Short mmCIF file of C-alpha atoms in Angstrom, two decimals:
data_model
loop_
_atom_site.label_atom_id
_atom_site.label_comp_id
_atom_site.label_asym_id
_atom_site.label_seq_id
_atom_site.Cartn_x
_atom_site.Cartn_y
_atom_site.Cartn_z
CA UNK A 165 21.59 -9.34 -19.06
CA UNK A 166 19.00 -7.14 -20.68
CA UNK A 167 17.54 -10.23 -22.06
CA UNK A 168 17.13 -11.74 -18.17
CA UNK A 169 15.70 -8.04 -17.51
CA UNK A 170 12.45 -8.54 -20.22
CA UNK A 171 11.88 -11.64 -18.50
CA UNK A 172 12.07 -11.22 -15.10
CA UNK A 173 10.34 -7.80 -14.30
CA UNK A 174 7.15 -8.00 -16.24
CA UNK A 175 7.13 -11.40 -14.68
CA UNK A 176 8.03 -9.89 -11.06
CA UNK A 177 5.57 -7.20 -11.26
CA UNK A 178 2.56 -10.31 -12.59
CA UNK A 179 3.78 -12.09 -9.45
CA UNK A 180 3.22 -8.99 -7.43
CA UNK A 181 -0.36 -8.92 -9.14
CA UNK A 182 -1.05 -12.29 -8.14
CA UNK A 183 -1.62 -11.48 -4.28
CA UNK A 184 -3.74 -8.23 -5.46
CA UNK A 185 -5.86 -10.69 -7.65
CA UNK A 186 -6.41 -12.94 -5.04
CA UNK A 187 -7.30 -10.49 -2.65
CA UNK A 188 -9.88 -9.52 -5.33
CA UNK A 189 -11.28 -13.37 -5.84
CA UNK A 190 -11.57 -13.62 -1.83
CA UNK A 191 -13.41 -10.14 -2.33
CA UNK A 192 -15.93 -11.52 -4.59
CA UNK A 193 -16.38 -15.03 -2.77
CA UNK A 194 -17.63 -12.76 0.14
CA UNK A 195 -19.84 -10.66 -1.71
CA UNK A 196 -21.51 -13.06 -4.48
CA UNK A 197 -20.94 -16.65 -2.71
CA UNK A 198 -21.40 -16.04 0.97
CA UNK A 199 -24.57 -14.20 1.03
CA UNK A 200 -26.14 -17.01 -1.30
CA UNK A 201 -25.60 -19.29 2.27
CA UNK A 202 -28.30 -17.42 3.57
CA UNK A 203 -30.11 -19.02 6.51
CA UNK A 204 -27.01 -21.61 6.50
CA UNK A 205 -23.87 -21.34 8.58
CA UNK A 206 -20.83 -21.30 6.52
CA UNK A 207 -18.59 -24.09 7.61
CA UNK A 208 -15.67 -21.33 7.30
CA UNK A 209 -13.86 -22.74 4.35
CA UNK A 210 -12.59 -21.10 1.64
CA UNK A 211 -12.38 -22.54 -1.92
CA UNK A 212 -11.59 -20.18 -4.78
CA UNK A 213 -9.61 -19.90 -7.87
CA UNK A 214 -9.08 -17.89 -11.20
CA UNK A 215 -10.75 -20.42 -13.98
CA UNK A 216 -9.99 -20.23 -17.87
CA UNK A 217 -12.86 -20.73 -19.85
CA UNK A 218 -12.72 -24.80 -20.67
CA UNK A 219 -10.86 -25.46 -16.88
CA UNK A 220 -12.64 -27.87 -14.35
CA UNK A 221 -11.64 -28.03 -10.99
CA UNK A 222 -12.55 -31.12 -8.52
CA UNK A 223 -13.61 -31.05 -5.16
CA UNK A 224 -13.42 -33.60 -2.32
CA UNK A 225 -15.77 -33.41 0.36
CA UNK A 226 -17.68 -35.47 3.53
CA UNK A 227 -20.69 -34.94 3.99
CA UNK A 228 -22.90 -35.42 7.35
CA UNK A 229 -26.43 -37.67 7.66
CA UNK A 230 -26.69 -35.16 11.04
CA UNK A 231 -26.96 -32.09 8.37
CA UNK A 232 -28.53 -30.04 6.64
CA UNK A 233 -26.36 -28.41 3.27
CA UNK A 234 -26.06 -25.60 0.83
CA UNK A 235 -23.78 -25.41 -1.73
CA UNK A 236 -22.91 -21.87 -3.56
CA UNK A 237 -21.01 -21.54 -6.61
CA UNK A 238 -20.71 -18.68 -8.14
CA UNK A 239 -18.61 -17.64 -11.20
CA UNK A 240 -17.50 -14.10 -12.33
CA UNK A 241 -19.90 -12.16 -14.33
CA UNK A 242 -17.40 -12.17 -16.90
CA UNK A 243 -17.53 -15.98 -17.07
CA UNK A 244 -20.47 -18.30 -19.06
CA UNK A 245 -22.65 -19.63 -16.11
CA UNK A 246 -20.81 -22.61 -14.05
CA UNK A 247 -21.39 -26.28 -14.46
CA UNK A 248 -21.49 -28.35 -11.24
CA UNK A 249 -21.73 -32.09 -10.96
CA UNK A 250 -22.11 -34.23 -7.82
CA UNK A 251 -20.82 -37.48 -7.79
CA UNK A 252 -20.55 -40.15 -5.16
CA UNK A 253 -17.58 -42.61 -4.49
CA UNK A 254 -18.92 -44.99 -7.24
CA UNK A 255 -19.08 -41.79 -9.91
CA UNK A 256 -22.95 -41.85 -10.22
CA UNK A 257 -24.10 -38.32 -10.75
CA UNK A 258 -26.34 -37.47 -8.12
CA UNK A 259 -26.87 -34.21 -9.59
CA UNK A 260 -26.33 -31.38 -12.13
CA UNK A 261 -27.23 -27.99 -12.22
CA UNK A 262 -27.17 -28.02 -15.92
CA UNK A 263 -30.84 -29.57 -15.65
CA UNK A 264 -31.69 -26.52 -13.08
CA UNK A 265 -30.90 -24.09 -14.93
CA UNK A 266 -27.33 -23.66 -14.01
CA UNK A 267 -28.87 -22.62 -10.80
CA UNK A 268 -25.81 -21.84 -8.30
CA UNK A 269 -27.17 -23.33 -5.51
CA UNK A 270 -27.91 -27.01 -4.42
CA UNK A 271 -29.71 -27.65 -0.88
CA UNK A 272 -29.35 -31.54 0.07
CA UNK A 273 -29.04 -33.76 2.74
CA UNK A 274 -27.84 -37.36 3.46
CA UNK A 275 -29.76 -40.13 4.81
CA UNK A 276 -26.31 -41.85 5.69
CA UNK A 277 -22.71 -39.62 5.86
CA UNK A 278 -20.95 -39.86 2.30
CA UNK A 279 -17.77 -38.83 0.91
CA UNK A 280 -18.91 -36.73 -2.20
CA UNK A 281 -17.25 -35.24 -5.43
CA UNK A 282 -18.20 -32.07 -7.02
CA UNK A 283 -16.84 -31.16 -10.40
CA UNK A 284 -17.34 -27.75 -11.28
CA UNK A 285 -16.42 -26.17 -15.11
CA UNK A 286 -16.44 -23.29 -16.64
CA UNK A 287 -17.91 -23.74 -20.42
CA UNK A 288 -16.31 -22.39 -23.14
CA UNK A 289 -18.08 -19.95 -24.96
CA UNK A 290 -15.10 -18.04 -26.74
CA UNK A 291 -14.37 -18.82 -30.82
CA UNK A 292 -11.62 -20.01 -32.19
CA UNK A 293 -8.83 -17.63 -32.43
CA UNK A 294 -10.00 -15.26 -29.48
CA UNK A 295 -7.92 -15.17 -26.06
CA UNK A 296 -10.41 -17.64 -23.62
CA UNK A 297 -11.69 -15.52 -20.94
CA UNK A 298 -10.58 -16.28 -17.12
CA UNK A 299 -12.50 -14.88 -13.90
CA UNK A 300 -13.12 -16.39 -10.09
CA UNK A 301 -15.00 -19.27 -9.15
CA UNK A 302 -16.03 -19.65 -5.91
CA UNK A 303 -17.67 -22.56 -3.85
CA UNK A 304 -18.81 -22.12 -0.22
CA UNK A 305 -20.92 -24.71 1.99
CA UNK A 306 -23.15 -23.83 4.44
CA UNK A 307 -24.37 -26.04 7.07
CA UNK A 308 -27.31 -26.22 9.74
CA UNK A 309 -28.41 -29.24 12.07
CA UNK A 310 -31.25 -31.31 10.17
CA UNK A 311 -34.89 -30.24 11.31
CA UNK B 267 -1.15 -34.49 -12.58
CA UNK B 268 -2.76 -33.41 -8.71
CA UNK B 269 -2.20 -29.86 -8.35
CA UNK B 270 -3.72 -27.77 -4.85
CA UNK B 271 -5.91 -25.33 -6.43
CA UNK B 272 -4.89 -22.51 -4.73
CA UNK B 273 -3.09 -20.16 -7.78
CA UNK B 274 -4.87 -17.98 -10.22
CA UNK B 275 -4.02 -19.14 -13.17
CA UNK B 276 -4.90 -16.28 -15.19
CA UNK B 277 -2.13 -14.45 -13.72
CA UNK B 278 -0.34 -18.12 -14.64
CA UNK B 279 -1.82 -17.88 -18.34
CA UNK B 280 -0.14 -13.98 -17.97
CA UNK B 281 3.17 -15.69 -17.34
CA UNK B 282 3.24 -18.42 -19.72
CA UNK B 283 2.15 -16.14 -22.62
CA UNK B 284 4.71 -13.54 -21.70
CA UNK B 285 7.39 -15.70 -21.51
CA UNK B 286 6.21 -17.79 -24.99
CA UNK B 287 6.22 -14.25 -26.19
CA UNK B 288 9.88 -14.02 -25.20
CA UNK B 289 11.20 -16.99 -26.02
CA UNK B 290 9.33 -16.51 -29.40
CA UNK B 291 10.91 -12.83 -29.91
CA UNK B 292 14.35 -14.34 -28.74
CA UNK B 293 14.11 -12.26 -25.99
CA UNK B 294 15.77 -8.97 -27.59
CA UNK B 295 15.87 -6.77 -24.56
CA UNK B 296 16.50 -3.24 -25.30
CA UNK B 297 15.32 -3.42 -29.30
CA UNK B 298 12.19 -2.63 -30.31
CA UNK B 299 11.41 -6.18 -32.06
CA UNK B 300 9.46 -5.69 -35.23
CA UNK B 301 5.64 -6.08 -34.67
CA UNK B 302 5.18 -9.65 -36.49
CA UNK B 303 7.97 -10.97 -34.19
CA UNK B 304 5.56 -10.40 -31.20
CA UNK B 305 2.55 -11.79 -32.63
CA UNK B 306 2.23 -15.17 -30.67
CA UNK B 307 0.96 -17.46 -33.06
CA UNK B 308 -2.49 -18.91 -32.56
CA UNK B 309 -2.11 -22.52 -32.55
CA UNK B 310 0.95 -22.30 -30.15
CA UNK B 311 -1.21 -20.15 -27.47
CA UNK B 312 -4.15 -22.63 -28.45
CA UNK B 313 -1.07 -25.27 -27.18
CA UNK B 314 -0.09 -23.31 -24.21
CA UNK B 315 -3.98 -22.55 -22.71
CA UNK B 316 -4.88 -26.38 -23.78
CA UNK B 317 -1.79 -27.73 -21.20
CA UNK B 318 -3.15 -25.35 -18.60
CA UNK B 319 -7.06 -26.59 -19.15
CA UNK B 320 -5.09 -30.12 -18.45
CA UNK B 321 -3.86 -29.13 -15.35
CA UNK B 322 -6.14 -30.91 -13.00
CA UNK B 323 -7.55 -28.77 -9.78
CA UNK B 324 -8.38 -30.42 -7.03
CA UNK B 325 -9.62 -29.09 -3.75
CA UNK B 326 -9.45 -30.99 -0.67
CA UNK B 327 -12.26 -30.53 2.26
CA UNK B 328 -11.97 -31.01 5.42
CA UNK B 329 -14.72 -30.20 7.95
CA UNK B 330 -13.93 -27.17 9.46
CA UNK B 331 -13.48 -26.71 13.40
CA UNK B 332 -16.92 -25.51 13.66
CA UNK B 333 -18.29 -28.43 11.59
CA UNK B 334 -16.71 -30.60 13.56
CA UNK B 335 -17.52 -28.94 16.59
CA UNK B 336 -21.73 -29.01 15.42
CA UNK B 337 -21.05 -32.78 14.65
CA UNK B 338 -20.51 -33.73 18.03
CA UNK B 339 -22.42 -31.62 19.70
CA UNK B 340 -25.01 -32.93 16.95
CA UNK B 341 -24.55 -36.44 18.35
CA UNK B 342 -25.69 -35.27 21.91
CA UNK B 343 -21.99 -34.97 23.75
CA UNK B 344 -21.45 -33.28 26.81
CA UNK B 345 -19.54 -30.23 27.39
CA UNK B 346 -16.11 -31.19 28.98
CA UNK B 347 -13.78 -27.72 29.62
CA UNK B 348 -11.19 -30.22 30.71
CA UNK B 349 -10.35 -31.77 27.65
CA UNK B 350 -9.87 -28.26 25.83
CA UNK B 351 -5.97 -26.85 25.48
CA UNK B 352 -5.60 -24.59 28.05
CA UNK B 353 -5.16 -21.07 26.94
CA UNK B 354 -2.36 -20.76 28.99
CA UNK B 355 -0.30 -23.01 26.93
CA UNK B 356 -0.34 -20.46 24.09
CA UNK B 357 3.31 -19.01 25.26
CA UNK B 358 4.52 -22.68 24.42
CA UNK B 359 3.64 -22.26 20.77
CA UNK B 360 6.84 -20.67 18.83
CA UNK B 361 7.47 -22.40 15.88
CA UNK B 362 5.31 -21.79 12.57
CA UNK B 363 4.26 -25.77 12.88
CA UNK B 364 3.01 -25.49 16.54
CA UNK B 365 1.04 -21.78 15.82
CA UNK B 366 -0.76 -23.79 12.99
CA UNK B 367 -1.38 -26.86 14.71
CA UNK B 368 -2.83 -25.06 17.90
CA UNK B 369 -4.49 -21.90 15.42
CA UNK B 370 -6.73 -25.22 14.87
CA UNK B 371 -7.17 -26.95 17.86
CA UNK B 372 -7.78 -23.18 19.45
CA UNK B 373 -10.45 -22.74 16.92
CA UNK B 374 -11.86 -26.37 17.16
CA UNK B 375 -12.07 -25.23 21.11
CA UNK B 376 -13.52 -21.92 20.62
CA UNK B 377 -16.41 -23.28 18.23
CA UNK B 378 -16.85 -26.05 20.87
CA UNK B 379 -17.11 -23.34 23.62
CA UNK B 380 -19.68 -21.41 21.90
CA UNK B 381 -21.82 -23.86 20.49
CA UNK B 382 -22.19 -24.94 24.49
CA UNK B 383 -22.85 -21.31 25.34
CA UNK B 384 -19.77 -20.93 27.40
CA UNK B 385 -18.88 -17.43 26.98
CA UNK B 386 -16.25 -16.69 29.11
CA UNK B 387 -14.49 -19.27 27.85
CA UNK B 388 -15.14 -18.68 23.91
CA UNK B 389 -13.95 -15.14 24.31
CA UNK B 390 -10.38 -16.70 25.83
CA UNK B 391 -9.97 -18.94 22.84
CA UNK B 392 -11.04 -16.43 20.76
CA UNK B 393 -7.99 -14.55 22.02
CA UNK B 394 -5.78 -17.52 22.04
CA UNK B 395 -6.08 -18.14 18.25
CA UNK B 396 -5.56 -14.90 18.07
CA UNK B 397 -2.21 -14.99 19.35
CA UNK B 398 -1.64 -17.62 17.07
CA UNK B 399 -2.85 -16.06 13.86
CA UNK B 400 -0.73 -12.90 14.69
CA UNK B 401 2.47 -15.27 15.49
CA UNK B 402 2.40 -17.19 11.83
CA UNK B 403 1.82 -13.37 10.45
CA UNK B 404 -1.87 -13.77 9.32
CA UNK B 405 -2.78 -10.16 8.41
CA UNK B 406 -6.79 -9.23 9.46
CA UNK B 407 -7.36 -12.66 10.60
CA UNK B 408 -9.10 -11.69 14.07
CA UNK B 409 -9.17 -7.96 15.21
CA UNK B 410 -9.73 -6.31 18.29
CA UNK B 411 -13.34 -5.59 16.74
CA UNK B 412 -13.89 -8.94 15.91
CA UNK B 413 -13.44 -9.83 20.03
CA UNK B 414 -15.38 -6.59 20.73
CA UNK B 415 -18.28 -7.71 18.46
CA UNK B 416 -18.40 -10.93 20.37
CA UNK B 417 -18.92 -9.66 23.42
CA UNK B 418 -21.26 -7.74 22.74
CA UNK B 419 -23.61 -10.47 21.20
CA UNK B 420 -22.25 -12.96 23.64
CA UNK B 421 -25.86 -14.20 23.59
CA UNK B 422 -26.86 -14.38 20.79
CA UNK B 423 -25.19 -17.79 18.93
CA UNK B 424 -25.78 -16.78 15.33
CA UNK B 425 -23.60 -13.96 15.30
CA UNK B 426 -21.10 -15.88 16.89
CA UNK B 427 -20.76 -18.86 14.89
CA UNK B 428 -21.20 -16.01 11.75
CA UNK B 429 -18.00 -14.31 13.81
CA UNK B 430 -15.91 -17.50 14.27
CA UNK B 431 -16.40 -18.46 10.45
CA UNK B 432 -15.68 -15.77 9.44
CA UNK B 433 -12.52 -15.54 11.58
CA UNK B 434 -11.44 -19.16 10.17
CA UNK B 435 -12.01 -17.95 6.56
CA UNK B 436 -9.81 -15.24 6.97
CA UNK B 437 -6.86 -17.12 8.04
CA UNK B 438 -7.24 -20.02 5.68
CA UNK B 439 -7.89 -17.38 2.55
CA UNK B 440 -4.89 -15.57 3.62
CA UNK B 441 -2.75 -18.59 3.87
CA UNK B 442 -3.82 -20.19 0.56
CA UNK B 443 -3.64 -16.46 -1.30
CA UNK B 444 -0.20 -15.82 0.01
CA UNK B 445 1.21 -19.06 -1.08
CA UNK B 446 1.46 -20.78 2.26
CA UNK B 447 -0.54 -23.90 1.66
CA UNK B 448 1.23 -26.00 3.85
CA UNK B 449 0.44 -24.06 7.15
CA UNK B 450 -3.16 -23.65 5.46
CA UNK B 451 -3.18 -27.39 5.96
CA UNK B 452 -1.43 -27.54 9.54
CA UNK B 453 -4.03 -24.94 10.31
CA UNK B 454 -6.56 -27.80 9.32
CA UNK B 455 -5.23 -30.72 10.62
CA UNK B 456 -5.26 -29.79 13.93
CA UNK B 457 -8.57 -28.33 14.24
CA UNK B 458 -9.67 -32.16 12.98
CA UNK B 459 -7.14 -33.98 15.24
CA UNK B 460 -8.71 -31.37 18.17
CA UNK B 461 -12.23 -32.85 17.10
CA UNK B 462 -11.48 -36.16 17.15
CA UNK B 463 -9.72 -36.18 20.09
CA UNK B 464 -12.89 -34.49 22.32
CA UNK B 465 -15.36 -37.23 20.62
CA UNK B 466 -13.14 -39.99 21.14
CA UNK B 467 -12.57 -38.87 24.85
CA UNK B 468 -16.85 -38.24 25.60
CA UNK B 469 -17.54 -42.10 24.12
CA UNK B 470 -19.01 -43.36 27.39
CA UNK B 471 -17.65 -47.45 26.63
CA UNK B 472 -20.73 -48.50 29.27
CA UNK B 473 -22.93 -47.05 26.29
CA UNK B 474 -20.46 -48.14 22.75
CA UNK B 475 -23.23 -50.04 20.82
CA UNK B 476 -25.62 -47.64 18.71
CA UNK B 477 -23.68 -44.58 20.45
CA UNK B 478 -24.55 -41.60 17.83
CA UNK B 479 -20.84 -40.08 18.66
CA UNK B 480 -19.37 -43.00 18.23
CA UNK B 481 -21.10 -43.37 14.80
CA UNK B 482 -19.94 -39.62 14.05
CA UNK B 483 -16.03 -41.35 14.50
CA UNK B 484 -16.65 -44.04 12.19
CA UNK B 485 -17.88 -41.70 9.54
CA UNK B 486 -14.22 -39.60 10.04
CA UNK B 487 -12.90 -42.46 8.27
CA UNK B 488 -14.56 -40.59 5.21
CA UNK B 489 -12.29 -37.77 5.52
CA UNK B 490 -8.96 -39.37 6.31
CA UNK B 491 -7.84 -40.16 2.89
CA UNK B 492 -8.90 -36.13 2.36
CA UNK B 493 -6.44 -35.74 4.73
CA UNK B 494 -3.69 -37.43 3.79
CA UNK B 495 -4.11 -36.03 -0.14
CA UNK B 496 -4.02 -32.46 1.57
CA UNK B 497 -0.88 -33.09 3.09
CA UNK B 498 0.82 -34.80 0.47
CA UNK B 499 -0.20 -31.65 -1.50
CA UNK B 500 2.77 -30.20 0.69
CA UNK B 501 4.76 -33.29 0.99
CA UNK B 502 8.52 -32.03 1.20
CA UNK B 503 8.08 -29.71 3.50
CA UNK B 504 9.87 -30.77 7.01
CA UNK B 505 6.64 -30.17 9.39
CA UNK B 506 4.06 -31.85 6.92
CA UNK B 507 5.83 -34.60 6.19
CA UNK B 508 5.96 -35.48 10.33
CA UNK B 509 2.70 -34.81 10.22
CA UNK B 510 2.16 -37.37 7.16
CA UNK B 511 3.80 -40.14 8.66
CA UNK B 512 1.40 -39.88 12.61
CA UNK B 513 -1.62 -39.17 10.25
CA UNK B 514 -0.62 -42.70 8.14
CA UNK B 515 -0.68 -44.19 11.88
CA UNK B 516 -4.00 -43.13 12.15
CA UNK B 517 -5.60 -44.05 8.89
CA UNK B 518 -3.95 -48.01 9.90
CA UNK B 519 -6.80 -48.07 12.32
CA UNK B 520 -9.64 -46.43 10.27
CA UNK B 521 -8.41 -49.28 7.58
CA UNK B 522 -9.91 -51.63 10.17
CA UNK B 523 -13.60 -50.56 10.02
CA UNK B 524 -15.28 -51.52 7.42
CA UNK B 525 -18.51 -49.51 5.79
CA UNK B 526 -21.01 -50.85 3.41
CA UNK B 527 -22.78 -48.48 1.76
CA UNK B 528 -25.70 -49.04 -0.63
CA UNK B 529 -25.97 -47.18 -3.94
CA UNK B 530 -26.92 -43.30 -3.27
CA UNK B 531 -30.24 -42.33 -4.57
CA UNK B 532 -31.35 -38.92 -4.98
CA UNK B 533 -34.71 -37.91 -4.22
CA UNK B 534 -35.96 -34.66 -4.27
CA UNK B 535 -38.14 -33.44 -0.89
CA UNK B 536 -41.08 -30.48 -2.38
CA UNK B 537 -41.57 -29.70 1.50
CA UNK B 538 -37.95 -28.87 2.21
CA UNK B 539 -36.90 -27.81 -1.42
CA UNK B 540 -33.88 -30.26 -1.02
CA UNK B 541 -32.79 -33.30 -2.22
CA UNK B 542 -32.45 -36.22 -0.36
CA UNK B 543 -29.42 -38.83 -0.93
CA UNK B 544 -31.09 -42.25 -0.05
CA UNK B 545 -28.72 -44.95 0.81
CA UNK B 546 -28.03 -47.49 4.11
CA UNK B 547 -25.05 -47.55 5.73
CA UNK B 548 -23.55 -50.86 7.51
CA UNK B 549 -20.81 -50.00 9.91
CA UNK B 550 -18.24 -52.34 11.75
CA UNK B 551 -16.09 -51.07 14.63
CA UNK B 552 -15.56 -53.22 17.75
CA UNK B 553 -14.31 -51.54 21.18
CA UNK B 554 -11.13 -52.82 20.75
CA UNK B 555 -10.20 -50.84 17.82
CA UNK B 556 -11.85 -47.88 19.17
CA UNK B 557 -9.62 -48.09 22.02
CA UNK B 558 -6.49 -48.58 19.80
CA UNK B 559 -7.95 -45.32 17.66
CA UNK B 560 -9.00 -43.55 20.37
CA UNK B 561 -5.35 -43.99 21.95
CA UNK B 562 -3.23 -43.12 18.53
CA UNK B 563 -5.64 -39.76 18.48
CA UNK B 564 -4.66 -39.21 22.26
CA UNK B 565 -1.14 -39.48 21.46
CA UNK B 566 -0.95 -36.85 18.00
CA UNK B 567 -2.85 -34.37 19.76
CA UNK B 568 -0.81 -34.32 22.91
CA UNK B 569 2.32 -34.28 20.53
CA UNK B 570 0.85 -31.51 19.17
CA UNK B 571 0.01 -29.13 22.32
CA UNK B 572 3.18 -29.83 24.02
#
């Protein structure tokens, strides 16, 4: 029974953390991703997660050829700076912000509506041995009609 | 292995080490276990982090309301109040499935409403999704200020499409971060039913060849398979897998239209600082199997706002 006990509440109370944490990630999307959208409208969508050091996360998308589009990600300060890829539906990378500088914004638009793929990563930096590091990642996309 | 991203897996990492340090200590509750029992050795927490890096995350995208709302406004539709949900119907709405469907198609409305300046209107749906955030429990979703703050800049069409993002953020964010992923995507599914629905009823058939709107419905073929891999994210539960199997009807007719689309090139534009993704597009969709689409669409949606 005491055995059941060191399991369960440490792993009750982390469970309890979780919604604080994400409260915290949706915190930080608002205040380091969303104002990056600037002169965009966000579409209103919410993508963000708690990334490990080494952890890629996919993302499936449409885009619009009526559009204009930002796209902001933005990972914790704690975190190395965040690799994005775009691919489309034949994997040809369209683009990486790894030859910008890691910049965490991309402005595009299509000439005809495409389904697209972004794969974002956090790099590992950490040695061997040491605990990887985790923090938020967040990616927003703003939107305004083409000019 | 296709996992929602939607946890944070640090606090997942927390667990998994805690318990490994458990199991590893043989879980002697009440000692105090000597200090090299606790020590987790390296190359088995190397083994635990390197199955989490493996676990895929994969978000799925839909357009939101308002996106879809821009789109076919974008294409140069008329305004139509009449093919809206009334607000009326929101006392119809009592199950968690039919608060998530409509908190959509309210929203898809709402965005629809304001983009077309119709303020009255916007501030009704406004209060209608309302109704159906509080019903499904959505904490902070839309407040009283939120309505107030509308009203006051009922003219001015920034703040408001900043106000009903924001709005929509807040109750997918609290649905995803409260492990409710499966009304998340409810929520999402019927704001993109409601938006096909309105484009597929403003297609004037006099005017179907080269009709921008009608071109903005082809392309929705794009998203259907994102669709159908959000849902199946929550396959097993009761209300998405009904949803699943009218969605599946749906994506038998997109399967008819073919697109041809050349290789994407990117080319980057100095005078708008963006780049441009180059490609042609060859559509084929003949009026017959707009009809038949435009008919299964009818016949979700008014499932859905019974």
């Amino acid at each position: 029974m005491r055995s059941v006990k060191t399991i369960l509440l440490p792993a009750i109370l982390l469970i309890a953390l979780t919604g604080y944490v994400n409260a915290q990630c949706k915190a930080f999307a608002k205040r380091e991703c969303l104002p990056k959208l600037i002169s965009y409208t966000h579409d209103g969508n919410y993508h963000a997660a708690i990334l490990v050091e080494g952890e890629e996360a996919e993302l499936y998308k449409t885009f619009y050829s009526d559009m204009d589009y930002r796209v902001s990600i933005v990972g914790d300060e704690k975190l190395p700076d965040i690799e994005f890829r775009v691919l489309d539906s034949n994997k040809n990378v369209l683009y990486s912000n790894k030859d910008k500088n890691y910049s965490n914004t991309w402005d595009f638009k299509l000439q005809s509506s495409q389904q697209l793929k972004f794969i974002i990563k956090v790099p590992s930096a950490t040695r061997s041995g040491q605990t990887p590091v985790n923090g938020c990642v967040a990616i927003m996309f703003g939107f305004k009609l083409k000019r | 292995m296709n996992k929602q991203l939607r946890i944070g897996s640090g606090i997942g990492i927390g667990i998994v080490l805690l318990l490994g340090v458990c199991l590893l200590t043989d879980c002697k509750g009440g000692k105090k276990a000597p200090q090299e029992d606790l020590e987790v050795d390296v190359k088995d927490k190397e083994a635990i982090l390197q199955d989490i890096r493996q676990a895929e995350k994969i978000f799925q995208a839909l357009p939101s309301p308002l996106e879809s709302a821009m789109l076919i406004k974008s294409a140069g539709a008329r305004f139509e109040e009449k093919l809206l949900n009334p607000v009326s119907a929101v006392k119809n709405y009592v199950t968690n499935k039919a608060m998530a469907l409509n908190l959509g198609i309210y929203t898809c409305d709402l965005s629809f409403a304001s983009l077309y300046e119709q303020t009255q209107l916007l501030i009704d749906y406004m209060n209608a999704a309302k109704k159906m955030a509080d019903g499904l429990g959505i904490l902070k979703a839309i407040e009283q200020e939120d309505i107030d703050r509308l009203e006051e800049n009922i003219n001015n069409s920034e703040v408001i499409m900043d106000i009903v993002s924001q709005t929509f953020m807040n109750s997918n964010s609290y649905l995803e971060d409260n492990g409710q992923p499966a009304t998340a995507a409810i929520v999402l599914t019927g704001g993109w039913i409601e938006g096909l629905y309105i484009s597929t009823q403003l297609v004037d058939m006099n005017d179907f060849n080269g009709n921008k709107l009608v071109g903005r419905i082809i392309d929705q073929k794009l998203s259907i398979d994102i669709l159908i891999n959000l849902l199946n994210g929550s396959k097993g539960n009761a209300a998405v897998d009904e949803i699943i199997l009218e969605v599946t009807r749906l994506k038998n007719v997109f399967d008819k239209i073919k697109i041809d689309t050349t290789p994407v090139r990117p080319e980057y534009d100095p005078e708008s600082k963006s780049t441009v993704l180059k490609s042609e597009i060859k559509t084929d969709m003949t009026p017959e199997v707009f009809m038949e689409l435009s008919e299964i669409v009818k016949e979700i949606r008014n499932s859905f706002v019974i």
